[in-house]
Amino acid sequence: MQRRRTGTIAAVSALGMTAVLGGCGVTGGSGDVTLKLVAADYGDSAANSSQKYWDHLVEEYESKHPDVKVDVSVYSWNDVDRKVKEMVDAGQEPDMAQIGAYADYADKDLLYTADDLLSITAQADLASQLATAGQVKGVQYGMPFAASTRLLFYNKTLFKQAGITPPKTWDELADDARALKAQGVKYPYALPLGPEEAQAETMQWLLSGGGGYTDDVGTYGIDSAKNVATFDWLKDDLVDKGLTGPVAPGRLNRADAFAAFAKGDVGMLNGHPSLMKIAAKKGVKYGMVPMPGVDGESRNTMGVADWMMAFKKNGHAKQVGDFLDFVYSTKNVLAFSREYDLLPVTTSASEAMSNDKRDADLKPFLDQLPVSELYPVGNTSWAQVAAVVKKEIGEAVAPNGSPAGTLAQIQSTAAMAENAQ
C-alpha cells in the first residue's frame, strides 16, 4: 500500500474526492447519533472511488440501525492524513479515521483501544500479526483495515527471449538482469528508491538480506551489518553494473516503475497486487515469485497495512464499536478486498478467499501474509524516519555514494527521533 501504503498499504495511489467536512459526532435532540468517518480512497478513478464502497455499506447499516447515521468523507492518499491532522489540531476529531498511521494519536491519548470498541468475536478475528502491529506498548489502538504484501514480478516474454528463469537468489537475480540487459531491456531490474515510496523498496531488500529497520525488540538498527551488506550488494552488483535502468534509483518512483513495467520496459521489479491489473490492461504477460534472498527465497516479505482508529472526544464508543463490528464482518471485508485487490485483515475472510477460485490471482500475496513483516508503525517516530528514508536512501547507491555512510546517517536521525518521544 507507497502505497500507499502507502505508505502507505498504503501503498495505493488514488483519485482525490472533494468532499466537505461536516459536523463531527453530532447528537440530535431525538437521541440519534451521527458518526463522522474520514477515510482514504483506494480507487483509481471516480468510477471505483472508495466513496461508493462506503455509501453502499453505510446504507445497509443505517437500514438496520435507524438511530445511527454515519457520515463518510473520502479523500485521496495525498490528502487524507493531513485532513485528519487538521481536524484534530482544530479540536474537531472525527469519530473514526481510516488512514495510514495511528501511533501519534495513541501516544497523545486521543484514541479508544480496540478493547473499548470491538466485540470479542470481531477482535479475535483480526489477523494476529496485523493486530500486533496495531499496538503501542502492548495495547492495541490501530485496527488493521487493509493489507498487502509484495512479490517479485517478472515479464514472461522478456524472460523467454533471454532464455532465463525466475530467480531464487540474489546471484540469480543479477545473472538474469545481465541477460536481460544483453537483450536490450531498458530496466533489467527496476529499483525505485525515489521519494514516492523508497521506504517500501528499502524494507523489501533489507528483509531479503536478513535485516530490517528494527531488531527483535523494536529498536532501530538501520545501519546493522546485514543492512549495510545488502546495500553494498545493490550498489556493487546491480546499480554500478548498469542493471537498474537509465533513471538513477534515487529519482525513480514506484508509479513510474510500474508504468514502465506495463510498457514492457522492465524485466523485474517488486510489486503489490494492483500491478496485476496495470500490467494486464497493457497486455503484459507476467509471473510472480517470492523475493529472492541471499541463499534462497527470502524468509520474510514486506507487508503493509492501513489503519482504522476511533477518537474518544465525542464519546460514542458504543455506536462506533457496533458499526465497526459490521465493517469487519466477513462479507464486508471480502467485498472491500476484492474491489481494490487488497488482502483481508481478518482470519475468516482470508480463509474464504483462500478457498474461492475467483480470488486465485490474490492467493500468492495472501500466502505471503503470515510471514510478512510490517513497518514499525507502533513507533511514534516512524513517520519521521520514513520521511528521512524517502529523502536520503537513494544516495546509498549513487555513483559516489556510501551505503554504510548513508545508513549510519539515517540511523542517527532515527535514534534521535525515537529518543525525543
Short mmCIF file of C-alpha atoms in Angstrom, two decimals, residues 96-318:
data_model
loop_
_atom_site.label_atom_id
_atom_site.label_comp_id
_atom_site.label_asym_id
_atom_site.label_seq_id
_atom_site.Cartn_x
_atom_site.Cartn_y
_atom_site.Cartn_z
CA MET A 96 -13.29 7.39 13.17
CA ALA A 97 -10.39 7.77 10.78
CA GLN A 98 -9.18 5.21 8.26
CA ILE A 99 -5.68 6.40 7.36
CA GLY A 100 -2.03 5.38 7.20
CA ALA A 101 -0.82 5.73 10.81
CA TYR A 102 -2.25 5.73 14.30
CA ALA A 103 0.65 5.83 16.77
CA ASP A 104 0.92 9.62 17.14
CA TYR A 105 -2.73 9.88 18.15
CA ALA A 106 -2.45 6.91 20.50
CA ASP A 107 0.61 8.49 22.11
CA LYS A 108 -1.45 11.61 22.84
CA ASP A 109 -4.19 9.50 24.47
CA LEU A 110 -6.77 10.54 21.88
CA LEU A 111 -7.88 7.07 20.80
CA TYR A 112 -10.11 4.34 22.12
CA THR A 113 -8.44 0.96 22.42
CA ALA A 114 -9.66 -1.94 20.32
CA ASP A 115 -10.90 -3.50 23.57
CA ASP A 116 -13.13 -0.45 24.09
CA LEU A 117 -14.81 -0.92 20.74
CA LEU A 118 -14.87 -4.33 19.12
CA SER A 119 -16.76 -7.38 20.25
CA ILE A 120 -14.64 -10.27 21.43
CA THR A 121 -15.52 -12.20 18.26
CA ALA A 122 -14.57 -9.36 15.92
CA GLN A 123 -11.33 -8.60 17.72
CA ALA A 124 -10.28 -12.25 17.79
CA ASP A 125 -10.89 -12.49 14.04
CA LEU A 126 -8.27 -9.84 13.20
CA ALA A 127 -5.15 -11.39 11.69
CA SER A 128 -2.76 -11.80 14.60
CA GLN A 129 0.37 -10.24 13.11
CA LEU A 130 -1.65 -7.24 11.90
CA ALA A 131 -3.36 -6.81 15.26
CA THR A 132 0.03 -6.93 16.99
CA ALA A 133 1.33 -4.24 14.65
CA GLY A 134 -1.56 -2.07 15.81
CA GLN A 135 -0.23 -1.97 19.36
CA VAL A 136 1.59 0.73 21.28
CA LYS A 137 3.27 -0.58 24.43
CA GLY A 138 1.23 -3.76 24.26
CA VAL A 139 -2.17 -2.07 23.86
CA GLN A 140 -4.00 -2.17 20.53
CA TYR A 141 -5.21 1.17 19.22
CA GLY A 142 -4.85 0.64 15.48
CA MET A 143 -7.25 -1.79 13.85
CA PRO A 144 -5.93 -3.07 10.50
CA PHE A 145 -8.26 -2.14 7.66
CA ALA A 146 -6.41 -3.15 4.50
CA ALA A 147 -3.24 -5.10 3.85
CA SER A 148 -0.94 -6.12 1.03
CA THR A 149 2.32 -7.94 0.54
CA ARG A 150 4.97 -7.80 -2.18
CA LEU A 151 6.17 -10.30 -4.73
CA LEU A 152 8.81 -10.16 -7.44
CA PHE A 153 7.06 -9.56 -10.78
CA TYR A 154 8.82 -10.57 -13.99
CA ASN A 155 7.99 -10.14 -17.66
CA LYS A 156 7.48 -13.63 -19.07
CA THR A 157 8.04 -12.56 -22.65
CA LEU A 158 11.36 -10.88 -21.90
CA PHE A 159 12.48 -13.81 -19.78
CA LYS A 160 11.69 -16.27 -22.58
CA GLN A 161 13.58 -14.17 -25.11
CA ALA A 162 16.60 -14.09 -22.80
CA GLY A 163 16.37 -17.82 -22.06
CA ILE A 164 16.22 -17.35 -18.29
CA THR A 165 14.08 -18.49 -15.37
CA PRO A 166 12.80 -16.52 -12.34
CA PRO A 167 15.50 -16.03 -9.69
CA LYS A 168 15.53 -17.52 -6.21
CA THR A 169 18.76 -15.92 -5.01
CA TRP A 170 20.44 -12.55 -5.35
CA ASP A 171 23.13 -14.04 -7.57
CA GLU A 172 20.49 -15.49 -9.86
CA LEU A 173 18.70 -12.13 -9.95
CA ALA A 174 21.93 -10.44 -11.03
CA ASP A 175 22.56 -13.13 -13.65
CA ASP A 176 19.03 -12.66 -15.01
CA ALA A 177 19.48 -8.88 -15.06
CA ARG A 178 22.68 -9.22 -17.09
CA ALA A 179 20.93 -11.50 -19.58
CA LEU A 180 18.05 -9.05 -19.89
CA LYS A 181 20.44 -6.15 -20.44
CA ALA A 182 22.14 -8.11 -23.18
CA GLN A 183 18.75 -8.37 -24.89
CA GLY A 184 18.37 -4.59 -24.77
CA VAL A 185 15.85 -4.46 -21.92
CA LYS A 186 15.65 -0.87 -20.67
CA TYR A 187 15.25 -1.70 -16.97
CA PRO A 188 16.57 -5.22 -16.25
CA TYR A 189 15.66 -4.70 -12.59
CA ALA A 190 13.70 -1.55 -11.70
CA LEU A 191 14.88 -0.22 -8.32
CA PRO A 192 12.51 2.60 -7.25
CA LEU A 193 14.31 4.40 -4.42
CA GLY A 194 12.72 7.74 -5.32
CA PRO A 195 10.79 9.73 -2.73
CA GLU A 196 7.35 8.32 -3.53
CA GLU A 197 7.82 5.00 -1.74
CA ALA A 198 11.53 4.43 -1.15
CA GLN A 199 10.82 3.15 2.34
CA ALA A 200 8.99 0.15 0.85
CA GLU A 201 11.62 -0.93 -1.69
CA THR A 202 14.27 -0.42 1.00
CA MET A 203 12.46 -2.59 3.52
CA GLN A 204 11.89 -5.38 0.99
CA TRP A 205 15.60 -5.55 0.28
CA LEU A 206 16.61 -5.29 3.94
CA LEU A 207 14.34 -8.20 4.81
CA SER A 208 15.69 -10.30 1.94
CA GLY A 209 19.17 -9.74 3.37
CA GLY A 210 18.13 -10.96 6.81
CA GLY A 211 17.88 -7.48 8.31
CA GLY A 212 15.22 -4.82 8.65
CA TYR A 213 14.51 -1.40 10.10
CA THR A 214 14.38 -2.66 13.68
CA ASP A 215 15.72 -5.51 15.77
CA ASP A 216 13.67 -8.13 17.59
CA VAL A 217 12.72 -5.72 20.39
CA GLY A 218 11.73 -2.86 18.10
CA THR A 219 14.91 -0.78 18.37
CA TYR A 220 16.11 0.86 15.16
CA GLY A 221 19.12 -0.87 13.65
CA ILE A 222 19.17 0.67 10.20
CA ASP A 223 22.97 0.62 9.89
CA SER A 224 23.35 -3.01 11.02
CA ALA A 225 26.00 -5.13 9.34
CA LYS A 226 23.35 -7.10 7.41
CA ASN A 227 21.68 -3.94 6.14
CA VAL A 228 24.99 -2.42 5.04
CA ALA A 229 25.87 -5.68 3.26
CA THR A 230 22.51 -5.58 1.44
CA PHE A 231 23.08 -2.07 0.10
CA ASP A 232 26.69 -2.81 -0.73
CA TRP A 233 25.42 -5.65 -2.93
CA LEU A 234 22.75 -3.49 -4.54
CA LYS A 235 25.28 -0.80 -5.38
CA ASP A 236 28.13 -3.08 -6.48
CA ASP A 237 26.22 -5.85 -8.25
CA LEU A 238 23.20 -4.08 -9.73
CA VAL A 239 23.42 -0.30 -9.87
CA ASP A 240 27.12 0.15 -10.70
CA LYS A 241 26.84 -2.55 -13.37
CA GLY A 242 24.06 -0.64 -15.15
CA LEU A 243 21.39 -3.23 -14.42
CA THR A 244 18.76 -0.89 -12.93
CA GLY A 245 17.98 1.22 -15.98
CA PRO A 246 18.60 4.73 -17.27
CA VAL A 247 17.00 6.57 -14.34
CA ALA A 248 19.02 6.76 -11.11
CA PRO A 249 17.27 4.70 -8.41
CA GLY A 250 17.06 7.76 -6.17
CA ARG A 251 14.98 9.51 -8.84
CA LEU A 252 12.82 6.55 -9.87
CA ASN A 253 9.41 6.48 -8.23
CA ARG A 254 7.24 3.40 -7.83
CA ALA A 255 4.45 4.70 -10.09
CA ASP A 256 6.95 5.33 -12.89
CA ALA A 257 8.48 1.88 -12.42
CA PHE A 258 5.03 0.28 -12.61
CA ALA A 259 4.22 2.26 -15.75
CA ALA A 260 7.49 1.14 -17.33
CA PHE A 261 6.67 -2.49 -16.48
CA ALA A 262 3.28 -2.07 -18.15
CA LYS A 263 5.05 -0.77 -21.27
CA GLY A 264 7.25 -3.86 -21.42
CA ASP A 265 10.41 -1.95 -20.50
CA VAL A 266 11.09 -3.72 -17.17
CA GLY A 267 12.36 -7.25 -16.68
CA MET A 268 11.81 -7.50 -12.91
CA LEU A 269 10.58 -5.39 -10.01
CA ASN A 270 8.90 -5.71 -6.63
CA GLY A 271 5.16 -5.15 -6.84
CA HIS A 272 1.91 -5.30 -4.93
CA PRO A 273 -1.43 -6.68 -6.19
CA SER A 274 -2.51 -3.55 -8.07
CA LEU A 275 0.33 -4.11 -10.56
CA MET A 276 -1.54 -7.17 -11.87
CA LYS A 277 -4.33 -5.03 -13.32
CA ILE A 278 -1.94 -2.35 -14.56
CA ALA A 279 0.10 -4.93 -16.46
CA ALA A 280 -2.87 -6.93 -17.70
CA LYS A 281 -4.54 -3.83 -19.18
CA LYS A 282 -1.46 -3.32 -21.34
CA GLY A 283 -1.25 -6.97 -22.38
CA VAL A 284 1.95 -7.72 -20.47
CA LYS A 285 2.41 -11.40 -19.65
CA TYR A 286 3.83 -11.51 -16.14
CA GLY A 287 4.76 -14.01 -13.48
CA MET A 288 5.18 -13.59 -9.73
CA VAL A 289 7.60 -15.30 -7.33
CA PRO A 290 8.73 -14.69 -3.75
CA MET A 291 11.50 -12.14 -3.30
CA PRO A 292 14.94 -13.74 -3.75
CA GLY A 293 17.27 -13.79 -0.76
CA VAL A 294 21.00 -14.20 -0.29
CA ASP A 295 20.95 -18.01 -0.41
CA GLY A 296 17.36 -18.76 -1.46
CA GLU A 297 13.86 -17.34 -1.32
CA SER A 298 13.59 -14.60 1.29
CA ARG A 299 12.27 -15.88 4.60
CA ASN A 300 10.29 -12.70 5.13
CA THR A 301 8.46 -10.35 2.84
CA MET A 302 7.21 -6.87 3.44
CA GLY A 303 3.64 -6.39 4.49
CA VAL A 304 1.77 -3.11 4.52
CA ALA A 305 -1.35 -2.28 6.49
CA ASP A 306 -3.58 0.76 6.70
CA TRP A 307 -5.44 1.52 9.88
CA MET A 308 -8.82 2.25 11.36
CA MET A 309 -8.87 4.21 14.62
CA ALA A 310 -11.55 5.83 16.76
CA PHE A 311 -11.20 9.10 18.66
CA LYS A 312 -12.53 9.42 22.20
CA LYS A 313 -13.59 13.07 22.13
CA ASN A 314 -17.20 12.61 21.03
CA GLY A 315 -17.83 9.74 23.44
CA HIS A 316 -19.55 7.40 21.01
CA ALA A 317 -17.73 4.19 21.90
CA LYS A 318 -20.86 2.03 21.87
#
